[in-house]
mmCIF file of C-alpha atoms in Angstrom:
data_model
loop_
_atom_site.group_PDB
_atom_site.id
_atom_site.type_symbol
_atom_site.label_atom_id
_atom_site.label_comp_id
_atom_site.label_asym_id
_atom_site.label_seq_id
_atom_site.Cartn_x
_atom_site.Cartn_y
_atom_site.Cartn_z
ATOM 1 C CA MET A 1 -131.656 -107.009 29.632
ATOM 2 C CA LEU A 2 -135.184 -106.864 28.873
ATOM 3 C CA LEU A 3 -135.557 -103.077 29.419
ATOM 4 C CA ILE A 4 -133.533 -102.494 26.799
ATOM 5 C CA PHE A 5 -134.654 -105.080 24.003
ATOM 6 C CA SER A 6 -138.000 -103.025 24.485
ATOM 7 C CA MET A 7 -135.783 -100.563 23.948
ATOM 8 C CA LEU A 8 -134.907 -101.450 20.408
ATOM 9 C CA ASN A 9 -138.795 -102.939 20.010
ATOM 10 C CA PHE A 10 -140.191 -99.549 20.029
ATOM 11 C CA ALA A 11 -136.848 -98.323 18.474
ATOM 12 C CA ASP A 12 -137.361 -100.219 14.759
ATOM 13 C CA LYS A 13 -140.944 -99.541 14.830
ATOM 14 C CA ALA A 14 -139.701 -94.821 15.508
ATOM 15 C CA ALA A 15 -137.260 -95.174 13.285
ATOM 16 C CA ILE A 16 -140.381 -95.553 9.969
ATOM 17 C CA GLY A 17 -141.946 -93.105 11.226
ATOM 18 C CA LEU A 18 -138.723 -90.295 12.109
ATOM 19 C CA ALA A 19 -138.980 -91.240 8.340
ATOM 20 C CA SER A 20 -141.932 -90.278 6.885
ATOM 21 C CA LYS A 21 -140.837 -87.444 5.313
ATOM 22 C CA PRO A 22 -138.105 -88.964 3.210
ATOM 23 C CA ILE A 23 -139.530 -92.220 2.692
ATOM 24 C CA ARG A 24 -143.137 -90.339 0.958
ATOM 25 C CA GLU A 25 -140.169 -88.619 -1.177
ATOM 26 C CA SER A 26 -137.903 -91.001 -1.990
ATOM 27 C CA MET A 27 -140.808 -93.496 -2.994
ATOM 28 C CA GLY A 28 -143.226 -90.848 -4.066
ATOM 29 C CA LEU A 29 -146.012 -92.422 -1.752
ATOM 30 C CA THR A 30 -149.478 -90.904 -1.136
ATOM 31 C CA ALA A 31 -150.995 -90.272 2.501
ATOM 32 C CA SER A 32 -152.353 -93.107 2.685
ATOM 33 C CA GLN A 33 -149.974 -95.609 0.740
ATOM 34 C CA TYR A 34 -147.414 -94.373 3.769
ATOM 35 C CA GLY A 35 -150.290 -95.023 6.262
ATOM 36 C CA LEU A 36 -150.368 -98.629 4.632
ATOM 37 C CA LEU A 37 -146.893 -99.174 4.660
ATOM 38 C CA SER A 38 -147.073 -98.316 8.632
ATOM 39 C CA SER A 39 -150.143 -101.063 8.833
ATOM 40 C CA ALA A 40 -148.440 -103.725 7.168
ATOM 41 C CA PHE A 41 -145.680 -103.984 10.191
ATOM 42 C CA PHE A 42 -149.598 -105.478 11.709
ATOM 43 C CA TRP A 43 -150.687 -107.758 9.419
ATOM 44 C CA LEU A 44 -148.989 -110.511 10.218
ATOM 45 C CA PHE A 45 -148.469 -109.019 14.180
ATOM 46 C CA ALA A 46 -151.219 -111.537 15.731
ATOM 47 C CA ILE A 47 -150.394 -114.619 14.217
ATOM 48 C CA GLY A 48 -147.079 -114.393 15.210
ATOM 49 C CA ALA A 49 -148.177 -113.183 18.929
ATOM 50 C CA VAL A 50 -150.186 -116.463 18.931
ATOM 51 C CA VAL A 51 -148.121 -119.297 17.384
ATOM 52 C CA LEU A 52 -144.561 -118.628 17.883
ATOM 53 C CA THR A 53 -145.539 -117.618 21.810
ATOM 54 C CA ALA A 54 -147.115 -121.162 21.534
ATOM 55 C CA ALA A 55 -144.118 -122.349 20.202
ATOM 56 C CA PHE A 56 -141.215 -120.701 22.610
ATOM 57 C CA ARG A 57 -143.331 -122.732 25.597
ATOM 58 C CA LYS A 58 -140.758 -125.576 24.137
ATOM 59 C CA ILE A 59 -137.743 -124.241 24.832
ATOM 60 C CA SER A 60 -135.876 -121.249 27.511
ATOM 61 C CA TYR A 61 -136.401 -118.004 27.545
ATOM 62 C CA THR A 62 -133.378 -117.482 26.747
ATOM 63 C CA TRP A 63 -132.862 -119.044 23.797
ATOM 64 C CA ALA A 64 -136.326 -117.641 22.804
ATOM 65 C CA MET A 65 -135.525 -114.066 23.362
ATOM 66 C CA GLY A 66 -132.137 -114.555 21.188
ATOM 67 C CA ILE A 67 -134.145 -116.110 17.998
ATOM 68 C CA LEU A 68 -136.348 -113.545 18.178
ATOM 69 C CA MET A 69 -133.673 -110.658 18.452
ATOM 70 C CA PHE A 70 -131.509 -112.372 15.595
ATOM 71 C CA THR A 71 -134.743 -112.482 13.417
ATOM 72 C CA TRP A 72 -135.329 -108.999 13.781
ATOM 73 C CA ILE A 73 -132.070 -108.907 12.738
ATOM 74 C CA LEU A 74 -132.350 -110.263 9.236
ATOM 75 C CA THR A 75 -135.580 -108.418 9.072
ATOM 76 C CA MET A 76 -134.221 -104.885 9.035
ATOM 77 C CA LEU A 77 -131.335 -105.912 6.772
ATOM 78 C CA PRO A 78 -132.465 -105.245 3.486
ATOM 79 C CA LEU A 79 -133.307 -102.105 4.718
ATOM 80 C CA THR A 80 -129.574 -100.434 6.082
ATOM 81 C CA VAL A 81 -129.503 -100.504 1.531
ATOM 82 C CA PRO A 82 -131.445 -98.283 -1.100
ATOM 83 C CA THR A 83 -134.487 -100.717 -1.848
ATOM 84 C CA THR A 84 -138.039 -100.435 -3.571
ATOM 85 C CA PHE A 85 -141.281 -100.256 -1.859
ATOM 86 C CA GLY A 86 -142.078 -104.047 -2.477
ATOM 87 C CA VAL A 87 -138.897 -105.079 -0.274
ATOM 88 C CA LEU A 88 -139.793 -102.079 2.174
ATOM 89 C CA PHE A 89 -143.465 -103.512 2.510
ATOM 90 C CA ALA A 90 -142.382 -106.788 3.003
ATOM 91 C CA SER A 91 -139.746 -106.425 5.469
ATOM 92 C CA ARG A 92 -142.331 -104.337 7.732
ATOM 93 C CA ILE A 93 -144.548 -107.722 7.760
ATOM 94 C CA ALA A 94 -141.816 -109.981 8.527
ATOM 95 C CA LEU A 95 -140.646 -107.711 11.377
ATOM 96 C CA GLY A 96 -144.038 -107.637 12.900
ATOM 97 C CA PHE A 97 -144.515 -111.121 12.918
ATOM 98 C CA PHE A 98 -141.263 -111.900 15.287
ATOM 99 C CA GLU A 99 -142.331 -108.783 17.093
ATOM 100 C CA GLY A 100 -145.664 -110.302 17.556
ATOM 101 C CA PRO A 101 -144.943 -112.647 21.479
ATOM 102 C CA ALA A 102 -142.195 -109.850 22.496
ATOM 103 C CA HIS A 103 -143.892 -108.001 25.142
ATOM 104 C CA ALA A 104 -145.945 -110.923 26.168
ATOM 105 C CA MET A 105 -142.242 -112.799 26.783
ATOM 106 C CA CYS A 106 -141.161 -109.774 28.775
ATOM 107 C CA GLN A 107 -144.087 -109.357 30.841
ATOM 108 C CA SER A 108 -145.052 -113.535 31.417
ATOM 109 C CA ILE A 109 -141.021 -113.789 32.212
ATOM 110 C CA VAL A 110 -141.243 -111.110 34.176
ATOM 111 C CA HIS A 111 -144.116 -111.742 36.116
ATOM 112 C CA GLY A 112 -142.814 -115.449 36.935
ATOM 113 C CA LEU A 113 -140.046 -113.398 39.546
ATOM 114 C CA PHE A 114 -141.551 -111.263 41.179
ATOM 115 C CA PRO A 115 -144.848 -111.523 43.971
ATOM 116 C CA PRO A 116 -148.167 -109.630 43.693
ATOM 117 C CA GLU A 117 -147.157 -106.579 44.938
ATOM 118 C CA LYS A 118 -144.017 -106.292 42.532
ATOM 119 C CA ARG A 119 -145.821 -107.298 39.146
ATOM 120 C CA ALA A 120 -146.735 -104.016 38.398
ATOM 121 C CA THR A 121 -143.601 -102.284 39.262
ATOM 122 C CA ALA A 122 -141.296 -104.180 37.692
ATOM 123 C CA GLY A 123 -143.603 -104.625 34.280
ATOM 124 C CA ALA A 124 -144.073 -101.531 33.981
ATOM 125 C CA ILE A 125 -139.733 -101.107 34.452
ATOM 126 C CA VAL A 126 -139.674 -103.751 31.518
ATOM 127 C CA THR A 127 -142.472 -102.100 29.785
ATOM 128 C CA SER A 128 -141.383 -97.885 29.535
ATOM 129 C CA GLY A 129 -139.016 -99.331 26.865
ATOM 130 C CA THR A 130 -141.145 -98.753 24.431
ATOM 131 C CA SER A 131 -141.010 -94.946 25.727
ATOM 132 C CA LEU A 132 -137.290 -94.838 26.201
ATOM 133 C CA GLY A 133 -136.444 -96.127 23.107
ATOM 134 C CA PRO A 134 -138.181 -94.137 21.268
ATOM 135 C CA LEU A 135 -137.196 -91.261 23.450
ATOM 136 C CA ILE A 136 -133.603 -91.829 22.892
ATOM 137 C CA ALA A 137 -134.124 -92.912 18.852
ATOM 138 C CA ALA A 138 -136.141 -90.130 17.701
ATOM 139 C CA PRO A 139 -133.314 -87.520 18.465
ATOM 140 C CA LEU A 140 -130.316 -89.971 17.237
ATOM 141 C CA LEU A 141 -132.520 -91.262 14.396
ATOM 142 C CA THR A 142 -133.538 -88.009 13.348
ATOM 143 C CA TRP A 143 -129.486 -86.798 13.011
ATOM 144 C CA ILE A 144 -128.467 -90.103 11.475
ATOM 145 C CA ILE A 145 -131.136 -89.912 8.719
ATOM 146 C CA LEU A 146 -130.836 -85.462 8.694
ATOM 147 C CA ARG A 147 -126.680 -86.729 7.840
ATOM 148 C CA TRP A 148 -127.295 -89.570 6.049
ATOM 149 C CA ASP A 149 -130.295 -90.783 4.738
ATOM 150 C CA TRP A 150 -132.988 -93.001 5.964
ATOM 151 C CA HIS A 151 -131.178 -96.561 5.913
ATOM 152 C CA ALA A 152 -128.446 -95.086 7.895
ATOM 153 C CA SER A 153 -130.539 -95.363 10.984
ATOM 154 C CA PHE A 154 -131.259 -99.289 9.967
ATOM 155 C CA ILE A 155 -127.522 -99.892 10.129
ATOM 156 C CA PHE A 156 -127.466 -98.325 13.242
ATOM 157 C CA LEU A 157 -130.100 -100.553 14.320
ATOM 158 C CA VAL A 158 -128.800 -103.595 13.552
ATOM 159 C CA ALA A 159 -124.990 -102.976 15.741
ATOM 160 C CA VAL A 160 -126.900 -102.231 18.610
ATOM 161 C CA SER A 161 -129.481 -105.340 17.886
ATOM 162 C CA VAL A 162 -126.148 -107.233 17.114
ATOM 163 C CA VAL A 163 -124.480 -106.111 20.495
ATOM 164 C CA TRP A 164 -127.168 -106.920 22.691
ATOM 165 C CA ILE A 165 -127.815 -110.325 21.433
ATOM 166 C CA ILE A 166 -123.860 -111.447 22.454
ATOM 167 C CA MET A 167 -124.515 -109.904 25.561
ATOM 168 C CA TRP A 168 -127.574 -111.348 26.489
ATOM 169 C CA PHE A 169 -126.388 -114.787 25.522
ATOM 170 C CA PHE A 170 -123.106 -114.298 28.220
ATOM 171 C CA PHE A 171 -125.365 -112.450 30.550
ATOM 172 C CA ALA A 172 -128.933 -114.397 30.702
ATOM 173 C CA ASP A 173 -129.721 -116.221 33.484
ATOM 174 C CA LYS A 174 -130.882 -120.027 33.614
ATOM 175 C CA LEU A 175 -128.828 -121.042 30.510
ATOM 176 C CA PRO A 176 -129.355 -124.347 29.963
ATOM 177 C CA PHE A 177 -125.387 -124.821 30.078
ATOM 178 C CA LYS A 178 -125.022 -122.400 32.723
ATOM 179 C CA LYS A 179 -127.530 -123.711 35.727
ATOM 180 C CA ARG A 180 -126.643 -121.665 39.357
ATOM 181 C CA PRO A 181 -129.062 -122.638 42.032
ATOM 182 C CA GLU A 182 -131.398 -120.913 43.683
ATOM 183 C CA THR A 183 -131.722 -118.797 46.780
ATOM 184 C CA LEU A 184 -134.444 -119.406 49.373
ATOM 185 C CA GLU A 185 -136.003 -116.342 47.981
ATOM 186 C CA GLU A 186 -136.259 -117.015 44.644
ATOM 187 C CA LYS A 187 -137.730 -120.678 45.413
ATOM 188 C CA GLU A 188 -140.349 -118.847 47.392
ATOM 189 C CA VAL A 189 -141.018 -116.156 44.474
ATOM 190 C CA ALA A 190 -141.274 -119.174 42.258
ATOM 191 C CA VAL A 191 -144.396 -121.248 44.020
ATOM 192 C CA ASP A 192 -146.982 -120.003 41.688
ATOM 193 C CA PRO A 193 -149.957 -119.038 43.712
ATOM 194 C CA ASN A 194 -152.457 -119.708 41.060
ATOM 195 C CA GLY A 195 -151.212 -123.095 40.950
ATOM 196 C CA ASP A 196 -154.376 -124.915 42.304
ATOM 197 C CA ILE A 197 -156.182 -123.189 39.009
ATOM 198 C CA LYS A 198 -156.729 -125.921 36.569
ATOM 199 C CA VAL A 199 -158.867 -125.439 33.964
ATOM 200 C CA PRO A 200 -158.486 -125.991 29.928
ATOM 201 C CA PHE A 201 -156.862 -122.603 27.685
ATOM 202 C CA TYR A 202 -160.225 -121.522 26.047
ATOM 203 C CA ARG A 203 -162.163 -120.848 29.231
ATOM 204 C CA LEU A 204 -159.736 -118.120 30.510
ATOM 205 C CA LEU A 205 -160.592 -116.611 26.583
ATOM 206 C CA MET A 206 -164.110 -116.406 27.778
ATOM 207 C CA LEU A 207 -164.087 -114.935 30.907
ATOM 208 C CA PRO A 208 -165.207 -110.838 31.209
ATOM 209 C CA SER A 209 -161.928 -109.842 32.550
ATOM 210 C CA PHE A 210 -159.671 -111.742 28.910
ATOM 211 C CA TRP A 211 -161.978 -108.906 26.399
ATOM 212 C CA GLY A 212 -161.587 -105.728 29.412
ATOM 213 C CA LEU A 213 -157.759 -106.511 29.462
ATOM 214 C CA ALA A 214 -158.203 -106.480 25.271
ATOM 215 C CA LEU A 215 -160.257 -103.584 25.516
ATOM 216 C CA LEU A 216 -158.053 -101.556 27.589
ATOM 217 C CA SER A 217 -154.956 -103.058 26.198
ATOM 218 C CA PHE A 218 -156.694 -101.604 22.045
ATOM 219 C CA ALA A 219 -157.182 -98.885 23.268
ATOM 220 C CA GLY A 220 -153.504 -97.976 24.377
ATOM 221 C CA TYR A 221 -152.859 -99.717 21.680
ATOM 222 C CA LEU A 222 -154.415 -97.017 19.427
ATOM 223 C CA ILE A 223 -151.984 -94.187 21.244
ATOM 224 C CA THR A 224 -148.142 -96.029 20.409
ATOM 225 C CA SER A 225 -149.496 -96.919 17.095
ATOM 226 C CA LEU A 226 -149.933 -93.488 15.947
ATOM 227 C CA LYS A 227 -147.215 -92.204 17.703
ATOM 228 C CA VAL A 228 -144.940 -94.382 16.223
ATOM 229 C CA THR A 229 -146.125 -94.579 12.770
ATOM 230 C CA TRP A 230 -148.347 -90.293 12.430
ATOM 231 C CA LEU A 231 -146.878 -88.381 15.165
ATOM 232 C CA PRO A 232 -143.945 -86.953 14.014
ATOM 233 C CA ALA A 233 -145.492 -86.539 10.584
ATOM 234 C CA PHE A 234 -148.130 -84.198 12.304
ATOM 235 C CA MET A 235 -146.255 -82.542 14.031
ATOM 236 C CA ASN A 236 -144.387 -81.428 10.725
ATOM 237 C CA GLU A 237 -147.482 -81.204 8.300
ATOM 238 C CA GLY A 238 -150.519 -80.744 11.117
ATOM 239 C CA LEU A 239 -148.926 -77.966 13.583
ATOM 240 C CA GLY A 240 -146.216 -77.034 11.195
ATOM 241 C CA TYR A 241 -142.465 -77.687 12.720
ATOM 242 C CA SER A 242 -139.854 -77.964 11.047
ATOM 243 C CA MET A 243 -138.408 -81.274 10.548
ATOM 244 C CA GLN A 244 -135.140 -80.823 13.648
ATOM 245 C CA THR A 245 -137.478 -79.440 16.521
ATOM 246 C CA VAL A 246 -139.974 -82.599 15.716
ATOM 247 C CA GLY A 247 -137.030 -84.570 16.331
ATOM 248 C CA VAL A 248 -136.840 -83.228 19.755
ATOM 249 C CA LEU A 249 -140.669 -82.352 20.390
ATOM 250 C CA VAL A 250 -141.246 -85.967 19.832
ATOM 251 C CA SER A 251 -139.196 -87.238 22.609
ATOM 252 C CA ILE A 252 -141.275 -84.746 25.576
ATOM 253 C CA PRO A 253 -144.191 -87.790 25.070
ATOM 254 C CA TYR A 254 -141.893 -90.152 25.654
ATOM 255 C CA VAL A 255 -140.549 -88.410 29.032
ATOM 256 C CA CYS A 256 -143.386 -88.387 30.170
ATOM 257 C CA ALA A 257 -145.009 -92.087 29.093
ATOM 258 C CA ALA A 258 -142.263 -93.818 31.210
ATOM 259 C CA ILE A 259 -141.896 -91.680 34.048
ATOM 260 C CA LEU A 260 -145.791 -92.229 33.876
ATOM 261 C CA LEU A 261 -145.683 -95.560 34.038
ATOM 262 C CA LEU A 262 -143.103 -95.897 36.683
ATOM 263 C CA ALA A 263 -145.347 -94.025 38.917
ATOM 264 C CA SER A 264 -148.676 -96.224 38.151
ATOM 265 C CA GLY A 265 -146.967 -99.006 38.453
ATOM 266 C CA ALA A 266 -146.371 -97.955 42.025
ATOM 267 C CA LEU A 267 -149.267 -96.355 42.680
ATOM 268 C CA SER A 268 -151.079 -100.005 41.438
ATOM 269 C CA GLY A 269 -148.842 -101.539 44.252
ATOM 270 C CA TRP A 270 -149.189 -99.469 47.176
ATOM 271 C CA MET A 271 -152.917 -99.394 46.371
ATOM 272 C CA LEU A 272 -152.183 -102.909 46.704
ATOM 273 C CA LYS A 273 -151.185 -102.722 50.286
ATOM 274 C CA ARG A 274 -153.276 -100.163 51.322
ATOM 275 C CA GLY A 275 -155.982 -102.942 50.940
ATOM 276 C CA PHE A 276 -157.565 -101.381 48.082
ATOM 277 C CA SER A 277 -158.860 -104.188 46.052
ATOM 278 C CA SER A 278 -157.201 -105.569 42.543
ATOM 279 C CA ARG A 279 -160.128 -104.186 40.538
ATOM 280 C CA ALA A 280 -159.638 -100.446 41.657
ATOM 281 C CA ALA A 281 -155.800 -100.617 41.663
ATOM 282 C CA ARG A 282 -155.450 -102.583 38.405
ATOM 283 C CA SER A 283 -158.690 -102.120 36.106
ATOM 284 C CA TYR A 284 -160.302 -98.562 37.617
ATOM 285 C CA LEU A 285 -156.581 -97.042 37.928
ATOM 286 C CA THR A 286 -156.277 -98.260 33.794
ATOM 287 C CA ALA A 287 -159.120 -96.790 32.530
ATOM 288 C CA ALA A 288 -159.135 -93.778 34.167
ATOM 289 C CA PHE A 289 -155.556 -93.618 32.840
ATOM 290 C CA LEU A 290 -157.345 -94.588 28.912
ATOM 291 C CA LEU A 291 -159.902 -91.851 29.072
ATOM 292 C CA PHE A 292 -157.911 -88.741 30.490
ATOM 293 C CA ALA A 293 -155.748 -89.906 27.241
ATOM 294 C CA GLY A 294 -158.802 -89.877 25.025
ATOM 295 C CA VAL A 295 -160.047 -86.410 26.449
ATOM 296 C CA CYS A 296 -156.848 -84.685 25.595
ATOM 297 C CA MET A 297 -156.724 -86.268 22.055
ATOM 298 C CA ILE A 298 -160.448 -85.015 21.573
ATOM 299 C CA SER A 299 -159.303 -81.501 22.873
ATOM 300 C CA PHE A 300 -156.540 -80.915 21.424
ATOM 301 C CA THR A 301 -158.309 -81.407 18.023
ATOM 302 C CA LYS A 302 -160.449 -78.459 19.653
ATOM 303 C CA VAL A 303 -157.937 -75.653 20.852
ATOM 304 C CA GLU A 304 -156.102 -73.415 18.943
ATOM 305 C CA PRO A 305 -152.311 -73.804 17.931
ATOM 306 C CA GLY A 306 -150.190 -72.851 20.982
ATOM 307 C CA THR A 307 -148.561 -74.051 23.623
ATOM 308 C CA LEU A 308 -151.992 -76.215 25.310
ATOM 309 C CA GLN A 309 -152.169 -77.697 21.858
ATOM 310 C CA LEU A 310 -149.470 -79.227 21.941
ATOM 311 C CA VAL A 311 -149.511 -79.732 26.218
ATOM 312 C CA LEU A 312 -152.781 -81.577 25.081
ATOM 313 C CA VAL A 313 -151.185 -83.646 22.995
ATOM 314 C CA VAL A 314 -148.409 -84.559 24.697
ATOM 315 C CA ALA A 315 -151.223 -85.555 27.655
ATOM 316 C CA ALA A 316 -152.887 -87.734 25.201
ATOM 317 C CA PHE A 317 -149.065 -89.341 23.638
ATOM 318 C CA SER A 318 -148.154 -90.075 27.028
ATOM 319 C CA ILE A 319 -150.327 -92.375 28.086
ATOM 320 C CA ASN A 320 -150.169 -95.932 26.185
ATOM 321 C CA SER A 321 -147.839 -98.205 27.828
ATOM 322 C CA ILE A 322 -149.945 -98.510 30.936
ATOM 323 C CA ALA A 323 -152.228 -100.955 29.993
ATOM 324 C CA PHE A 324 -149.653 -103.466 29.495
ATOM 325 C CA ALA A 325 -147.836 -103.095 32.865
ATOM 326 C CA ILE A 326 -150.715 -102.299 35.123
ATOM 327 C CA GLY A 327 -153.781 -104.442 33.129
ATOM 328 C CA PHE A 328 -151.242 -107.329 32.388
ATOM 329 C CA ALA A 329 -150.081 -107.204 36.287
ATOM 330 C CA GLY A 330 -153.825 -107.854 36.772
ATOM 331 C CA ALA A 331 -154.546 -110.559 34.659
ATOM 332 C CA SER A 332 -151.264 -112.171 36.157
ATOM 333 C CA ASP A 333 -153.707 -112.001 39.458
ATOM 334 C CA PHE A 334 -155.916 -114.770 38.323
ATOM 335 C CA LEU A 335 -153.603 -116.571 35.653
ATOM 336 C CA PRO A 336 -151.843 -119.774 36.102
ATOM 337 C CA ALA A 337 -147.958 -119.758 35.764
ATOM 338 C CA HIS A 338 -148.031 -121.699 33.018
ATOM 339 C CA GLN A 339 -150.929 -120.095 30.493
ATOM 340 C CA ARG A 340 -149.579 -116.879 30.977
ATOM 341 C CA ALA A 341 -147.156 -117.130 28.160
ATOM 342 C CA SER A 342 -150.009 -117.481 26.098
ATOM 343 C CA PHE A 343 -152.486 -116.177 27.214
ATOM 344 C CA PHE A 344 -150.793 -112.477 27.254
ATOM 345 C CA GLY A 345 -150.146 -113.800 23.393
ATOM 346 C CA CYS A 346 -154.132 -113.645 22.411
ATOM 347 C CA ILE A 347 -154.128 -110.593 24.638
ATOM 348 C CA VAL A 348 -151.442 -109.040 21.999
ATOM 349 C CA ALA A 349 -153.294 -110.392 18.681
ATOM 350 C CA VAL A 350 -156.400 -108.536 19.812
ATOM 351 C CA TYR A 351 -154.784 -105.275 20.431
ATOM 352 C CA SER A 352 -152.707 -105.402 17.305
ATOM 353 C CA VAL A 353 -155.619 -105.256 14.607
ATOM 354 C CA ALA A 354 -155.401 -101.951 16.421
ATOM 355 C CA GLY A 355 -152.062 -101.462 15.159
ATOM 356 C CA MET A 356 -153.120 -102.772 12.067
ATOM 357 C CA VAL A 357 -156.852 -100.085 11.298
ATOM 358 C CA ALA A 358 -155.977 -96.743 13.452
ATOM 359 C CA PRO A 359 -152.413 -96.176 11.024
ATOM 360 C CA TYR A 360 -153.985 -96.829 7.493
ATOM 361 C CA VAL A 361 -157.408 -95.006 8.963
ATOM 362 C CA LEU A 362 -156.086 -91.995 10.240
ATOM 363 C CA GLY A 363 -153.843 -92.095 6.017
ATOM 364 C CA LEU A 364 -156.951 -92.050 4.156
ATOM 365 C CA ILE A 365 -158.841 -89.198 6.393
ATOM 366 C CA VAL A 366 -156.081 -87.525 6.132
ATOM 367 C CA GLU A 367 -155.044 -87.762 1.959
ATOM 368 C CA ASN A 368 -159.171 -86.579 1.900
ATOM 369 C CA ALA A 369 -159.498 -84.174 4.313
ATOM 370 C CA PRO A 370 -159.342 -80.525 2.444
ATOM 371 C CA THR A 371 -155.957 -79.738 4.356
ATOM 372 C CA PRO A 372 -153.516 -81.710 6.501
ATOM 373 C CA THR A 373 -154.442 -80.088 9.378
ATOM 374 C CA GLU A 374 -157.751 -80.864 9.324
ATOM 375 C CA GLY A 375 -157.872 -84.089 8.505
ATOM 376 C CA TYR A 376 -155.236 -84.909 11.190
ATOM 377 C CA ALA A 377 -157.841 -83.112 13.886
ATOM 378 C CA ASN A 378 -160.685 -84.944 11.878
ATOM 379 C CA GLY A 379 -158.759 -88.501 12.336
ATOM 380 C CA PHE A 380 -157.370 -88.208 15.990
ATOM 381 C CA PHE A 381 -160.973 -86.426 17.307
ATOM 382 C CA ILE A 382 -162.515 -90.176 16.385
ATOM 383 C CA VAL A 383 -159.457 -91.637 17.861
ATOM 384 C CA GLY A 384 -159.983 -90.092 20.880
ATOM 385 C CA ILE A 385 -164.127 -90.551 20.842
ATOM 386 C CA VAL A 386 -162.490 -94.509 20.542
ATOM 387 C CA ILE A 387 -159.615 -94.462 23.723
ATOM 388 C CA CYS A 388 -162.648 -93.050 26.347
ATOM 389 C CA VAL A 389 -165.450 -95.703 25.021
ATOM 390 C CA PHE A 390 -163.051 -98.399 25.148
ATOM 391 C CA GLY A 391 -161.199 -97.397 28.105
ATOM 392 C CA VAL A 392 -164.042 -97.181 30.298
ATOM 393 C CA ILE A 393 -165.569 -100.446 29.399
ATOM 394 C CA GLY A 394 -162.690 -102.194 29.611
ATOM 395 C CA GLY A 395 -161.720 -100.894 33.263
ATOM 396 C CA LEU A 396 -165.403 -102.709 34.023
ATOM 397 C CA MET A 397 -164.715 -105.659 32.046
ATOM 398 C CA LEU A 398 -161.434 -106.339 34.038
ATOM 399 C CA ASN A 399 -162.174 -107.494 37.602
ATOM 400 C CA PRO A 400 -158.814 -110.205 38.971
ATOM 401 C CA ALA A 401 -161.152 -111.633 42.067
ATOM 402 C CA ARG A 402 -163.644 -112.683 40.245
ATOM 403 C CA ALA A 403 -161.656 -113.979 37.254
ATOM 404 C CA ARG A 404 -159.672 -115.397 40.033
ATOM 405 C CA ILE A 405 -163.048 -117.193 41.911
ATOM 406 C CA ARG A 406 -164.996 -118.186 38.852
ATOM 407 C CA LEU A 407 -161.753 -119.992 37.496
ATOM 408 C CA LEU A 408 -161.579 -121.834 40.856
ATOM 409 C CA GLU A 409 -165.533 -122.876 40.590
ATOM 410 C CA LEU A 410 -164.085 -124.467 36.770
ATOM 411 C CA THR A 411 -161.718 -126.369 37.936
ATOM 412 C CA ALA A 412 -163.702 -127.789 41.792
ATOM 413 C CA VAL A 413 -166.083 -128.805 38.125
ATOM 414 C CA TYR A 414 -163.049 -130.181 35.964
ATOM 415 C CA GLU A 415 -162.028 -132.070 38.703
ATOM 416 C CA ALA A 416 -165.690 -133.792 39.634
ATOM 417 C CA ARG A 417 -166.112 -134.922 35.803
ATOM 418 C CA LYS A 418 -162.663 -136.402 35.799
ATOM 419 C CA GLU A 419 -163.687 -138.364 39.353
ATOM 420 C CA VAL A 420 -166.986 -139.301 37.632
ATOM 421 C CA SER A 421 -164.764 -141.116 34.330
ATOM 422 C CA HIS A 422 -161.959 -142.403 36.829
ATOM 423 C CA SER A 423 -164.823 -144.021 38.424
ATOM 424 C CA ALA A 424 -166.879 -145.009 35.918
#
């Protein structure tokens, strides 16, 4: 159910990108205006990630996920009929606010159910929904848009979301009115391996590992945000493929992303079992994948159109969710369970800035370039460099073992202060 939740989460993001041409034509939008519309989704994304994650800690995760899906349905309803640019703009802002905590909630739930060596794989399976959603949605929604119009794509998404919310409340475990006894294995898994860490939450945000994970996630989300907003338009305007062909081609990076995501999660778990450090299995592995993606993005702006360029485009856009699976698993290696969701919410708040800035800036670059092809090349060249730099720095800063040692030291300090204050 969480996998399908993630699929729907990204299917509605992809819908705007797939409908970019009819939306721009029907509303008379320039490239920068469309970029602004795409970035609107992220304007309140960070606030939603922090505020709603904190609020949902007070209720069961079953109700939290159900409430999120219900709000998504409400924000998409205005788009099922002909509307104005203002309504479309406001709808995307509202949807972004309510989608802010989605990934943090999913990862927190999954990481709480699996031991450390299985978290990367379990998290990767759920995160693969970010690729499977657009993978399935791309050809289907493109067909719906071409057969009817772009409003019909949102009618379809609303209908599927309604089915999900009904299924969720019917089948989800741990409903307040549907308790079941835990097995011995579940009780053992439920024991928090970092329960001995007790520090104020703000101290977690001061760790180098927090900012390392934030940089890795930021680099990954640069790829994600541009993939769901500009990749279809880039393949159409920049590479010259027809809309029908784009509907098929745009799904290829999502296929590769899902495969790479699951493979990298399994590889990370295998490395831990073989005695590799958490830094190597989590941080360095994530940084290596992002560095590869950045180099591929830089390269496809410099080669001639053809098969090689298309391969490089697919490779660059296939490595966008690994930081959210492997990197987040690394953070769970040192986070107390009760602070995990809020920590992830803050990470989401930081990397959402990439979604806020990247689509709009790329739109400005394309609009002011002599030709769309040259504009896309310049924009993606710059993004590729940023991904390489942030990936390397983030990989060096994220050190789960060192972060755990530091938090244990801080725990001892705070415990000693408490004893002194009690004795006084």
